[in-house]
PDB file of C-alpha atoms and ligand atoms in Angstrom:
ATOM      1  CA  MET A  66       0.000   0.000   0.000  1.00 72.00           C
ATOM      2  CA  THR A  67       1.343   3.447  -0.812  1.00 86.00           C
ATOM      3  CA  GLU A  68       1.840   5.833   2.082  1.00 93.00           C
ATOM      4  CA  PRO A  69      -0.458   8.907   2.142  1.00 97.00           C
ATOM      5  CA  THR A  70       1.341  12.051   1.018  1.00 98.00           C
ATOM      6  CA  VAL A  71      -0.649  14.075   3.539  1.00 98.00           C
ATOM      7  CA  LEU A  72      -1.159  12.741   7.059  1.00 98.00           C
ATOM      8  CA  VAL A  73      -4.212  13.989   8.934  1.00 98.00           C
ATOM      9  CA  THR A  74      -4.541  13.832  12.705  1.00 98.00           C
ATOM     10  CA  SER A  75      -7.094  15.384  15.030  1.00 98.00           C
ATOM     11  CA  ASP A  76      -6.766  16.176  18.690  1.00 97.00           C
ATOM     12  CA  GLY A  77      -9.922  17.780  20.033  1.00 97.00           C
ATOM     13  CA  ALA A  78     -10.373  21.092  18.231  1.00 97.00           C
ATOM     14  CA  LEU A  79      -6.958  20.960  16.535  1.00 98.00           C
ATOM     15  CA  ARG A  80      -6.405  19.296  13.187  1.00 98.00           C
ATOM     16  CA  THR A  81      -2.890  18.773  11.866  1.00 98.00           C
ATOM     17  CA  LEU A  82      -2.034  18.152   8.214  1.00 98.00           C
ATOM     18  CA  THR A  83       1.497  16.830   7.744  1.00 98.00           C
ATOM     19  CA  LEU A  84       3.046  16.983   4.275  1.00 98.00           C
ATOM     20  CA  ASN A  85       4.543  13.546   3.939  1.00 98.00           C
ATOM     21  CA  ARG A  86       7.190  13.123   1.239  1.00 98.00           C
ATOM     22  CA  PRO A  87      10.230  13.616   3.483  1.00 98.00           C
ATOM     23  CA  ASP A  88      12.754  12.181   0.978  1.00 98.00           C
ATOM     24  CA  SER A  89      12.121  15.132  -1.341  1.00 98.00           C
ATOM     25  CA  LEU A  90      11.591  17.663   1.467  1.00 98.00           C
ATOM     26  CA  ASN A  91       7.827  17.321   0.925  1.00 98.00           C
ATOM     27  CA  ALA A  92       7.945  18.713  -2.613  1.00 98.00           C
ATOM     28  CA  LEU A  93       4.420  18.890  -4.005  1.00 97.00           C
ATOM     29  CA  THR A  94       3.306  16.438  -6.682  1.00 96.00           C
ATOM     30  CA  ALA A  95      -0.059  16.280  -8.437  1.00 95.00           C
ATOM     31  CA  ALA A  96      -0.881  13.224  -6.337  1.00 95.00           C
ATOM     32  CA  MET A  97      -0.098  15.198  -3.185  1.00 97.00           C
ATOM     33  CA  HIS A  98      -2.255  18.127  -4.310  1.00 97.00           C
ATOM     34  CA  ASP A  99      -5.036  15.583  -4.817  1.00 97.00           C
ATOM     35  CA  GLU A 100      -4.798  14.773  -1.100  1.00 98.00           C
ATOM     36  CA  LEU A 101      -3.964  18.201   0.307  1.00 98.00           C
ATOM     37  CA  LEU A 102      -6.911  20.217  -1.013  1.00 98.00           C
ATOM     38  CA  PRO A 103      -9.519  17.620   0.058  1.00 98.00           C
ATOM     39  CA  ALA A 104      -7.837  17.410   3.473  1.00 98.00           C
ATOM     40  CA  LEU A 105      -8.186  21.181   3.865  1.00 98.00           C
ATOM     41  CA  GLN A 106     -11.761  21.024   2.607  1.00 98.00           C
ATOM     42  CA  ALA A 107     -12.611  18.284   5.111  1.00 98.00           C
ATOM     43  CA  ALA A 108     -11.100  20.356   7.911  1.00 98.00           C
ATOM     44  CA  ALA A 109     -13.144  23.372   6.768  1.00 98.00           C
ATOM     45  CA  GLU A 110     -16.343  21.314   6.858  1.00 98.00           C
ATOM     46  CA  ASP A 111     -15.692  19.685  10.227  1.00 97.00           C
ATOM     47  CA  CYS A 112     -17.590  21.584  12.936  1.00 95.00           C
ATOM     48  CA  ALA A 113     -15.302  20.209  15.662  1.00 96.00           C
ATOM     49  CA  THR A 114     -12.144  21.667  14.087  1.00 98.00           C
ATOM     50  CA  ARG A 115     -11.322  25.152  15.375  1.00 98.00           C
ATOM     51  CA  VAL A 116      -7.687  25.479  14.288  1.00 98.00           C
ATOM     52  CA  VAL A 117      -5.704  23.825  11.475  1.00 98.00           C
ATOM     53  CA  LEU A 118      -1.945  23.288  11.608  1.00 98.00           C
ATOM     54  CA  ILE A 119       0.163  22.507   8.529  1.00 99.00           C
ATOM     55  CA  THR A 120       3.633  21.055   8.966  1.00 98.00           C
ATOM     56  CA  GLY A 121       6.152  18.824   7.195  1.00 98.00           C
ATOM     57  CA  ALA A 122       7.490  15.340   7.889  1.00 98.00           C
ATOM     58  CA  GLY A 123      11.253  14.949   8.230  1.00 98.00           C
ATOM     59  CA  ARG A 124      13.764  17.781   7.963  1.00 98.00           C
ATOM     60  CA  GLY A 125      11.894  20.030   5.524  1.00 98.00           C
ATOM     61  CA  PHE A 126       8.579  21.883   5.506  1.00 98.00           C
ATOM     62  CA  CYS A 127       8.018  21.898   1.737  1.00 98.00           C
ATOM     63  CA  ALA A 128      10.428  22.365  -1.202  1.00 98.00           C
ATOM     64  CA  GLY A 129       7.669  23.694  -3.470  1.00 96.00           C
ATOM     65  CA  GLN A 130       6.695  22.061  -6.713  1.00 94.00           C
ATOM     66  CA  ASP A 131       8.281  18.655  -7.271  1.00 95.00           C
ATOM     67  CA  LEU A 132      10.377  19.418 -10.313  1.00 91.00           C
ATOM     68  CA  SER A 133      10.528  15.751 -11.271  1.00 92.00           C
ATOM     69  CA  ASP A 134       6.773  15.158 -11.221  1.00 91.00           C
ATOM     70  CA  PRO A 135       5.769  13.911 -14.688  1.00 86.00           C
ATOM     71  CA  ALA A 136       2.352  15.531 -14.196  1.00 84.00           C
ATOM     72  CA  MET A 137       3.973  18.985 -14.116  1.00 80.00           C
ATOM     73  CA  LEU A 138       5.329  18.323 -17.581  1.00 74.00           C
ATOM     74  CA  GLY A 139       1.953  17.077 -18.796  1.00 72.00           C
ATOM     75  CA  ALA A 140       3.378  13.568 -19.078  1.00 70.00           C
ATOM     76  CA  ASP A 141       1.260  11.695 -16.535  1.00 72.00           C
ATOM     77  CA  PRO A 142      -1.827   9.955 -17.927  1.00 69.00           C
ATOM     78  CA  ASP A 143      -3.420   9.976 -14.436  1.00 72.00           C
ATOM     79  CA  HIS A 144      -3.303  13.773 -14.228  1.00 70.00           C
ATOM     80  CA  ASP A 145      -4.471  15.736 -17.214  1.00 66.00           C
ATOM     81  CA  ALA A 146      -2.808  19.027 -16.194  1.00 62.00           C
ATOM     82  CA  GLY A 147      -1.095  20.105 -19.370  1.00 65.00           C
ATOM     83  CA  GLY A 148       2.204  21.559 -18.152  1.00 68.00           C
ATOM     84  CA  VAL A 149       3.570  24.276 -15.909  1.00 72.00           C
ATOM     85  CA  GLY A 150       1.034  27.105 -16.383  1.00 75.00           C
ATOM     86  CA  ASP A 151      -1.929  24.723 -16.224  1.00 82.00           C
ATOM     87  CA  PHE A 152      -0.505  23.205 -13.098  1.00 84.00           C
ATOM     88  CA  VAL A 153      -0.589  26.562 -11.345  1.00 89.00           C
ATOM     89  CA  THR A 154      -4.204  27.195 -12.336  1.00 90.00           C
ATOM     90  CA  ARG A 155      -5.280  23.705 -11.484  1.00 92.00           C
ATOM     91  CA  TYR A 156      -3.471  23.200  -8.193  1.00 94.00           C
ATOM     92  CA  TYR A 157      -1.788  26.265  -6.675  1.00 95.00           C
ATOM     93  CA  LEU A 158      -4.592  28.734  -7.248  1.00 95.00           C
ATOM     94  CA  PRO A 159      -7.289  26.667  -5.457  1.00 97.00           C
ATOM     95  CA  LEU A 160      -4.791  25.684  -2.755  1.00 97.00           C
ATOM     96  CA  ALA A 161      -3.889  29.291  -1.947  1.00 97.00           C
ATOM     97  CA  GLN A 162      -7.551  30.363  -2.077  1.00 97.00           C
ATOM     98  CA  ARG A 163      -8.595  27.521   0.208  1.00 98.00           C
ATOM     99  CA  VAL A 164      -5.967  28.342   2.830  1.00 98.00           C
ATOM    100  CA  ARG A 165      -6.703  32.089   2.759  1.00 97.00           C
ATOM    101  CA  THR A 166     -10.453  31.561   3.174  1.00 97.00           C
ATOM    102  CA  MET A 167     -10.517  28.757   5.740  1.00 98.00           C
ATOM    103  CA  PRO A 168     -13.346  29.236   8.249  1.00 98.00           C
ATOM    104  CA  VAL A 169     -10.846  28.687  11.073  1.00 98.00           C
ATOM    105  CA  PRO A 170      -7.341  30.052  11.765  1.00 98.00           C
ATOM    106  CA  VAL A 171      -4.493  28.206  10.033  1.00 98.00           C
ATOM    107  CA  ILE A 172      -0.973  27.927  11.460  1.00 99.00           C
ATOM    108  CA  ALA A 173       2.042  26.974   9.341  1.00 99.00           C
ATOM    109  CA  VAL A 174       4.441  25.068  11.563  1.00 99.00           C
ATOM    110  CA  VAL A 175       7.614  25.430   9.524  1.00 99.00           C
ATOM    111  CA  ASN A 176       9.938  22.708  10.724  1.00 98.00           C
ATOM    112  CA  GLY A 177      12.611  23.151   8.039  1.00 98.00           C
ATOM    113  CA  VAL A 178      13.261  24.663   4.637  1.00 98.00           C
ATOM    114  CA  ALA A 179      10.245  26.190   2.846  1.00 98.00           C
ATOM    115  CA  ALA A 180      11.056  26.862  -0.816  1.00 98.00           C
ATOM    116  CA  GLY A 181       9.107  28.112  -3.832  1.00 96.00           C
ATOM    117  CA  ALA A 182       5.411  27.376  -3.518  1.00 97.00           C
ATOM    118  CA  GLY A 183       6.225  25.705  -0.190  1.00 98.00           C
ATOM    119  CA  SER A 184       7.342  29.049   1.176  1.00 98.00           C
ATOM    120  CA  ASN A 185       4.236  30.789  -0.125  1.00 97.00           C
ATOM    121  CA  LEU A 186       1.947  28.035   1.123  1.00 98.00           C
ATOM    122  CA  ALA A 187       3.296  28.846   4.591  1.00 98.00           C
ATOM    123  CA  LEU A 188       2.862  32.603   4.025  1.00 98.00           C
ATOM    124  CA  CYS A 189      -0.781  32.050   3.019  1.00 98.00           C
ATOM    125  CA  CYS A 190      -1.473  30.840   6.568  1.00 98.00           C
ATOM    126  CA  ASP A 191      -2.664  33.175   9.331  1.00 98.00           C
ATOM    127  CA  PHE A 192       0.368  32.444  11.489  1.00 98.00           C
ATOM    128  CA  VAL A 193       3.798  31.222  10.471  1.00 98.00           C
ATOM    129  CA  LEU A 194       5.720  29.714  13.357  1.00 98.00           C
ATOM    130  CA  ALA A 195       9.172  28.528  12.318  1.00 98.00           C
ATOM    131  CA  ALA A 196      11.998  26.539  13.855  1.00 98.00           C
ATOM    132  CA  ARG A 197      15.229  28.516  14.209  1.00 98.00           C
ATOM    133  CA  SER A 198      16.915  26.163  11.736  1.00 98.00           C
ATOM    134  CA  ALA A 199      14.179  26.696   9.124  1.00 98.00           C
ATOM    135  CA  SER A 200      14.516  29.005   6.133  1.00 98.00           C
ATOM    136  CA  PHE A 201      12.393  30.605   3.425  1.00 98.00           C
ATOM    137  CA  ILE A 202      13.436  30.652  -0.229  1.00 98.00           C
ATOM    138  CA  GLN A 203      11.621  32.306  -3.131  1.00 97.00           C
ATOM    139  CA  ALA A 204      13.274  29.722  -5.371  1.00 95.00           C
ATOM    140  CA  PHE A 205      11.319  30.641  -8.513  1.00 93.00           C
ATOM    141  CA  SER A 206      13.763  33.080 -10.119  1.00 93.00           C
ATOM    142  CA  ARG A 207      16.491  30.441 -10.023  1.00 90.00           C
ATOM    143  CA  ILE A 208      14.486  28.263 -12.405  1.00 91.00           C
ATOM    144  CA  GLY A 209      13.063  30.998 -14.589  1.00 90.00           C
ATOM    145  CA  LEU A 210       9.613  31.326 -13.005  1.00 91.00           C
ATOM    146  CA  VAL A 211       7.725  33.990 -11.068  1.00 93.00           C
ATOM    147  CA  PRO A 212       6.502  33.556  -7.489  1.00 94.00           C
ATOM    148  CA  ASP A 213       3.160  31.727  -7.372  1.00 95.00           C
ATOM    149  CA  CYS A 214       0.819  30.381  -4.699  1.00 95.00           C
ATOM    150  CA  GLY A 215       0.104  34.028  -3.804  1.00 94.00           C
ATOM    151  CA  GLY A 216       3.726  35.178  -3.487  1.00 95.00           C
ATOM    152  CA  THR A 217       3.412  38.350  -5.555  1.00 93.00           C
ATOM    153  CA  TRP A 218       0.467  39.500  -3.431  1.00 94.00           C
ATOM    154  CA  LEU A 219       1.756  38.334  -0.067  1.00 95.00           C
ATOM    155  CA  LEU A 220       5.408  39.398  -0.145  1.00 96.00           C
ATOM    156  CA  PRO A 221       5.016  43.176  -0.643  1.00 95.00           C
ATOM    157  CA  ARG A 222       2.197  43.272   1.894  1.00 95.00           C
ATOM    158  CA  LEU A 223       4.252  41.448   4.493  1.00 97.00           C
ATOM    159  CA  VAL A 224       7.649  43.084   4.043  1.00 98.00           C
ATOM    160  CA  GLY A 225       7.275  45.997   1.581  1.00 96.00           C
ATOM    161  CA  ARG A 226       8.306  46.316  -2.057  1.00 96.00           C
ATOM    162  CA  ALA A 227      12.063  46.570  -1.601  1.00 98.00           C
ATOM    163  CA  ARG A 228      12.359  43.400   0.441  1.00 98.00           C
ATOM    164  CA  ALA A 229       9.741  41.582  -1.647  1.00 97.00           C
ATOM    165  CA  LEU A 230      11.753  42.264  -4.778  1.00 97.00           C
ATOM    166  CA  GLY A 231      15.014  41.412  -3.031  1.00 98.00           C
ATOM    167  CA  LEU A 232      13.722  38.039  -1.899  1.00 98.00           C
ATOM    168  CA  ALA A 233      11.938  37.197  -5.148  1.00 95.00           C
ATOM    169  CA  LEU A 234      14.648  38.291  -7.566  1.00 96.00           C
ATOM    170  CA  THR A 235      17.641  36.801  -5.754  1.00 96.00           C
ATOM    171  CA  GLY A 236      15.976  33.592  -4.554  1.00 96.00           C
ATOM    172  CA  ASP A 237      18.346  33.793  -1.591  1.00 97.00           C
ATOM    173  CA  LYS A 238      17.802  31.692   1.495  1.00 98.00           C
ATOM    174  CA  LEU A 239      16.262  33.736   4.324  1.00 98.00           C
ATOM    175  CA  PRO A 240      16.898  32.238   7.782  1.00 98.00           C
ATOM    176  CA  ALA A 241      13.839  32.030  10.055  1.00 98.00           C
ATOM    177  CA  GLU A 242      15.284  34.496  12.564  1.00 98.00           C
ATOM    178  CA  GLU A 243      15.687  37.146   9.883  1.00 98.00           C
ATOM    179  CA  ALA A 244      12.223  36.328   8.511  1.00 98.00           C
ATOM    180  CA  GLU A 245      10.802  37.107  11.939  1.00 98.00           C
ATOM    181  CA  ARG A 246      12.855  40.294  12.233  1.00 98.00           C
ATOM    182  CA  MET A 247      11.550  41.658   8.928  1.00 98.00           C
ATOM    183  CA  GLY A 248       7.926  40.730   9.665  1.00 98.00           C
ATOM    184  CA  LEU A 249       7.622  37.982   7.061  1.00 98.00           C
ATOM    185  CA  ILE A 250       6.536  35.489   9.723  1.00 98.00           C
ATOM    186  CA  TRP A 251       4.909  35.613  13.147  1.00 98.00           C
ATOM    187  CA  ARG A 252       7.645  34.024  15.250  1.00 98.00           C
ATOM    188  CA  CYS A 253      10.778  31.908  15.222  1.00 98.00           C
ATOM    189  CA  VAL A 254      11.440  29.552  18.131  1.00 98.00           C
ATOM    190  CA  ASP A 255      14.094  27.022  19.084  1.00 98.00           C
ATOM    191  CA  ASP A 256      13.757  23.796  17.117  1.00 98.00           C
ATOM    192  CA  ALA A 257      12.950  21.754  20.207  1.00 98.00           C
ATOM    193  CA  ALA A 258      10.175  24.188  21.175  1.00 98.00           C
ATOM    194  CA  LEU A 259       8.463  24.334  17.762  1.00 98.00           C
ATOM    195  CA  GLN A 260       5.755  21.686  18.114  1.00 97.00           C
ATOM    196  CA  GLY A 261       4.965  22.678  21.719  1.00 98.00           C
ATOM    197  CA  SER A 262       4.734  26.373  20.823  1.00 98.00           C
ATOM    198  CA  ALA A 263       2.507  25.597  17.853  1.00 98.00           C
ATOM    199  CA  ARG A 264       0.158  23.532  19.968  1.00 98.00           C
ATOM    200  CA  ALA A 265       0.043  26.200  22.675  1.00 98.00           C
ATOM    201  CA  LEU A 266      -0.815  28.888  20.110  1.00 98.00           C
ATOM    202  CA  ALA A 267      -3.431  26.629  18.496  1.00 98.00           C
ATOM    203  CA  ALA A 268      -4.983  25.789  21.860  1.00 98.00           C
ATOM    204  CA  GLU A 269      -5.127  29.492  22.739  1.00 98.00           C
ATOM    205  CA  LEU A 270      -6.828  30.358  19.443  1.00 98.00           C
ATOM    206  CA  ALA A 271      -9.273  27.463  19.782  1.00 97.00           C
ATOM    207  CA  LEU A 272     -10.720  29.066  22.916  1.00 97.00           C
ATOM    208  CA  LEU A 273     -11.462  32.339  21.114  1.00 97.00           C
ATOM    209  CA  PRO A 274     -14.606  33.184  19.098  1.00 97.00           C
ATOM    210  CA  ILE A 275     -13.535  31.746  15.727  1.00 97.00           C
ATOM    211  CA  ARG A 276     -16.122  33.636  13.707  1.00 96.00           C
ATOM    212  CA  ALA A 277     -14.719  36.965  14.892  1.00 97.00           C
ATOM    213  CA  LEU A 278     -11.141  35.843  14.184  1.00 98.00           C
ATOM    214  CA  VAL A 279     -11.977  34.862  10.625  1.00 97.00           C
ATOM    215  CA  GLU A 280     -13.949  38.061  10.077  1.00 97.00           C
ATOM    216  CA  THR A 281     -10.901  40.013  11.301  1.00 98.00           C
ATOM    217  CA  ARG A 282      -8.626  38.287   8.780  1.00 97.00           C
ATOM    218  CA  GLN A 283     -11.097  39.064   6.019  1.00 96.00           C
ATOM    219  CA  LEU A 284     -11.363  42.734   6.981  1.00 97.00           C
ATOM    220  CA  ILE A 285      -7.594  43.184   7.174  1.00 96.00           C
ATOM    221  CA  ASP A 286      -7.089  41.604   3.746  1.00 94.00           C
ATOM    222  CA  ALA A 287      -9.938  43.584   2.188  1.00 95.00           C
ATOM    223  CA  ALA A 288      -8.743  46.861   3.748  1.00 95.00           C
ATOM    224  CA  MET A 289      -5.341  46.760   1.987  1.00 89.00           C
ATOM    225  CA  PRO A 290      -6.407  48.529  -1.220  1.00 89.00           C
ATOM    226  CA  MET A 291      -9.137  50.592   0.463  1.00 89.00           C
ATOM    227  CA  ASP A 292      -9.018  54.175   1.586  1.00 86.00           C
ATOM    228  CA  PHE A 293      -9.452  54.868   5.315  1.00 82.00           C
ATOM    229  CA  GLY A 294     -13.150  55.688   4.986  1.00 86.00           C
ATOM    230  CA  ALA A 295     -13.941  52.431   3.212  1.00 83.00           C
ATOM    231  CA  ALA A 296     -12.054  50.452   5.861  1.00 82.00           C
ATOM    232  CA  LEU A 297     -14.018  52.217   8.604  1.00 85.00           C
ATOM    233  CA  ALA A 298     -17.254  51.370   6.794  1.00 83.00           C
ATOM    234  CA  GLN A 299     -16.447  47.670   6.483  1.00 87.00           C
ATOM    235  CA  GLU A 300     -15.457  47.543  10.164  1.00 86.00           C
ATOM    236  CA  ALA A 301     -18.823  49.060  11.073  1.00 81.00           C
ATOM    237  CA  ALA A 302     -20.705  46.507   8.947  1.00 86.00           C
ATOM    238  CA  SER A 303     -18.887  43.557  10.524  1.00 87.00           C
ATOM    239  CA  GLN A 304     -19.285  44.947  14.010  1.00 80.00           C
ATOM    240  CA  GLN A 305     -23.034  45.295  13.436  1.00 85.00           C
ATOM    241  CA  LEU A 306     -23.153  41.601  12.589  1.00 88.00           C
ATOM    242  CA  LEU A 307     -20.851  40.409  15.377  1.00 87.00           C
ATOM    243  CA  GLY A 308     -22.478  42.740  17.881  1.00 83.00           C
ATOM    244  CA  ARG A 309     -25.660  40.662  17.549  1.00 89.00           C
ATOM    245  CA  SER A 310     -23.809  37.354  17.990  1.00 91.00           C
ATOM    246  CA  ALA A 311     -24.108  35.022  20.970  1.00 93.00           C
ATOM    247  CA  ASP A 312     -20.305  35.013  21.225  1.00 92.00           C
ATOM    248  CA  PHE A 313     -20.244  38.766  21.833  1.00 88.00           C
ATOM    249  CA  ALA A 314     -22.903  38.438  24.539  1.00 89.00           C
ATOM    250  CA  GLU A 315     -20.930  35.583  26.094  1.00 92.00           C
ATOM    251  CA  GLY A 316     -17.655  37.543  25.945  1.00 89.00           C
ATOM    252  CA  VAL A 317     -19.196  40.533  27.749  1.00 84.00           C
ATOM    253  CA  ALA A 318     -21.037  38.336  30.279  1.00 89.00           C
ATOM    254  CA  ALA A 319     -17.849  36.432  31.065  1.00 90.00           C
ATOM    255  CA  PHE A 320     -15.923  39.682  31.478  1.00 87.00           C
ATOM    256  CA  PHE A 321     -18.309  41.011  34.116  1.00 89.00           C
ATOM    257  CA  ALA A 322     -18.675  37.611  35.804  1.00 92.00           C
ATOM    258  CA  LYS A 323     -14.860  37.423  35.949  1.00 93.00           C
ATOM    259  CA  ARG A 324     -14.894  33.924  34.424  1.00 93.00           C
ATOM    260  CA  ALA A 325     -13.464  32.330  31.258  1.00 94.00           C
ATOM    261  CA  PRO A 326     -15.808  32.697  28.265  1.00 93.00           C
ATOM    262  CA  VAL A 327     -17.140  29.669  26.380  1.00 93.00           C
ATOM    263  CA  PHE A 328     -17.571  30.585  22.715  1.00 93.00           C
ATOM    264  CA  LYS A 329     -19.872  28.644  20.399  1.00 89.00           C
ATOM    265  CA  ASP A 330     -19.221  30.464  17.099  1.00 83.00           C
ATOM    266  CA  LEU A 331     -22.801  31.696  17.025  1.00 80.00           C
TER     267      LEU A 331
HETATM  268  O1  T3D B 276       3.274  24.832 -12.839  1.00 57.83           O
HETATM  269  C1  T3D B 276       4.102  24.589 -11.966  1.00 57.83           C
HETATM  270  O2  T3D B 276       4.193  23.492 -11.429  1.00 57.83           O
HETATM  271  C2  T3D B 276       5.016  25.648 -11.514  1.00 57.83           C
HETATM  272  C3  T3D B 276       4.957  25.746 -10.072  1.00 57.83           C
HETATM  273  C4  T3D B 276       6.027  26.139  -9.421  1.00 57.83           C
HETATM  274  C5  T3D B 276       5.994  26.255  -7.963  1.00 57.83           C
HETATM  275  C6  T3D B 276       7.353  26.109  -7.344  1.00 57.83           C
HETATM  276  O3  T3D B 276       7.394  25.794  -6.201  1.00 57.83           O
HETATM  277  S1  T3D B 276       8.745  26.409  -8.284  1.00 57.83           S
HETATM  278  C7  T3D B 276      10.058  26.145  -7.127  1.00 57.83           C
HETATM  279  C8  T3D B 276      10.365  24.687  -6.963  1.00 57.83           C
HETATM  280  N1  T3D B 276      11.307  24.442  -5.896  1.00 57.83           N
HETATM  281  C9  T3D B 276      12.612  24.654  -6.023  1.00 57.83           C
HETATM  282  O4  T3D B 276      13.107  25.109  -7.029  1.00 57.83           O
HETATM  283  C10 T3D B 276      13.472  24.259  -4.831  1.00 57.83           C
HETATM  284  C11 T3D B 276      14.427  23.165  -5.235  1.00 57.83           C
HETATM  285  N2  T3D B 276      15.140  22.654  -4.074  1.00 57.83           N
HETATM  286  C12 T3D B 276      16.206  23.274  -3.544  1.00 57.83           C
HETATM  287  O5  T3D B 276      16.616  24.340  -3.986  1.00 57.83           O
HETATM  288  C13 T3D B 276      16.876  22.599  -2.400  1.00 57.83           C
HETATM  289  O6  T3D B 276      16.502  21.261  -2.404  1.00 57.83           O
HETATM  290  C14 T3D B 276      16.509  23.225  -1.033  1.00 57.83           C
HETATM  291  C15 T3D B 276      17.165  24.588  -0.911  1.00 57.83           C
HETATM  292  C16 T3D B 276      14.991  23.336  -0.850  1.00 57.83           C
HETATM  293  C17 T3D B 276      17.064  22.307   0.097  1.00 57.83           C
HETATM  294  O7  T3D B 276      18.419  22.067  -0.121  1.00 57.83           O
HETATM  295  P1  T3D B 276      19.170  20.906   0.695  1.00 57.83           P
HETATM  296  O8  T3D B 276      20.585  20.966   0.331  1.00 57.83           O
HETATM  297  O9  T3D B 276      18.805  21.029   2.124  1.00 57.83           O
HETATM  298  O10 T3D B 276      18.501  19.533   0.197  1.00 57.83           O
HETATM  299  P2  T3D B 276      18.717  18.810  -1.205  1.00 57.83           P
HETATM  300  O11 T3D B 276      19.809  17.816  -1.079  1.00 57.83           O
HETATM  301  O12 T3D B 276      18.787  19.789  -2.313  1.00 57.83           O
HETATM  302  O13 T3D B 276      17.305  18.052  -1.354  1.00 57.83           O
HETATM  303  C18 T3D B 276      17.053  16.818  -0.682  1.00 57.83           C
HETATM  304  C19 T3D B 276      16.341  15.915  -1.656  1.00 57.83           C
HETATM  305  O14 T3D B 276      15.095  16.505  -2.010  1.00 57.83           O
HETATM  306  C20 T3D B 276      17.133  15.748  -2.958  1.00 57.83           C
HETATM  307  O15 T3D B 276      16.869  14.452  -3.439  1.00 57.83           O
HETATM  308  P3  T3D B 276      18.027  13.350  -3.397  1.00 57.83           P
HETATM  309  O16 T3D B 276      19.216  13.929  -4.115  1.00 57.83           O
HETATM  310  O17 T3D B 276      18.306  13.120  -1.933  1.00 57.83           O
HETATM  311  O18 T3D B 276      17.429  12.171  -4.078  1.00 57.83           O
HETATM  312  C21 T3D B 276      16.469  16.771  -3.868  1.00 57.83           C
HETATM  313  O19 T3D B 276      16.579  16.445  -5.236  1.00 57.83           O
HETATM  314  C22 T3D B 276      15.015  16.651  -3.428  1.00 57.83           C
HETATM  315  N3  T3D B 276      14.292  17.874  -3.750  1.00 57.83           N
HETATM  316  C23 T3D B 276      14.397  19.083  -3.141  1.00 57.83           C
HETATM  317  N4  T3D B 276      13.581  19.946  -3.713  1.00 57.83           N
HETATM  318  C24 T3D B 276      12.940  19.298  -4.684  1.00 57.83           C
HETATM  319  C25 T3D B 276      13.377  17.970  -4.707  1.00 57.83           C
HETATM  320  N5  T3D B 276      12.905  17.080  -5.581  1.00 57.83           N
HETATM  321  C26 T3D B 276      11.978  17.519  -6.471  1.00 57.83           C
HETATM  322  N6  T3D B 276      11.503  18.789  -6.495  1.00 57.83           N
HETATM  323  C27 T3D B 276      11.948  19.693  -5.622  1.00 57.83           C
HETATM  324  N7  T3D B 276      11.431  20.929  -5.642  1.00 57.83           N
END
């Protein structure tokens, strides 16, 4: 029996997806995409899941597109993607969209090198927590491609145009510590502390009102190209909605009762 290329485990409200092709640093094949997107979809549809974590098996997080995958070259009869451009439309576009619009927070737990689309898959997540030994590489320019999986949108928003261009044009390796310093990722921790820190963050998020967290992500993303007035207006609209929610009532009640709130995403 062939091993799954994406391992899925659940622990209460936390669901972990582990990219599982360690021999190639979890480089993404068509077969792996065929497991990854449905795994994300299943997590999105599972009412018990309140936080999703994505990590890699072995010493890498994800080396991006598997450059030896026959499907990428349109030479795999099981996958009718017709070459590089089609592959992006067929796999990376829905993957990036799915991660960015998950109904729960998503944490990238970057255990090792994240290159090409692997780097941008991590950056699509709401939090990127990386091991100190991990690194981020916009490997595309080195093989004559442009950043995909959302890289051209994400990079300038995270670190500004100068650094976005520097990272994308050189394809240089960026150590996790420097990635944290420049605001590309949320936090870098010692290797031995990575999984524990990720679980602690996930457990903390799982206790919060998920609907409000997801609405916040959406507002921040939508506000980027807006003028100040438009951003104020969309905040008001969301607050009107959330202000009528049971979670808001619970949050206020718990505050005055000096107890921990219990949110139900209603
Ligand atoms: O339509 C489309 O599909 C286009 C989509 C493009 C999206 C992209 O992601 S393009 C960018 C693709 N990724 C890369 O170009 C990165 C290539 N890999 C590397 O540069 C290096 O492997 C790393 C810097 C990531 C890590 O270096 P290192 O020295 O730690 O490891 P290594 O020895 O290079 O790699 C270990 C093994 O993984 C090795 O196999 P081997 O020799 O032990 O049998 C290597 O070939 C394999 N591997 C690493 N990356 C890939 C890969 N195999 C296939 N595809 C890879 N991307």
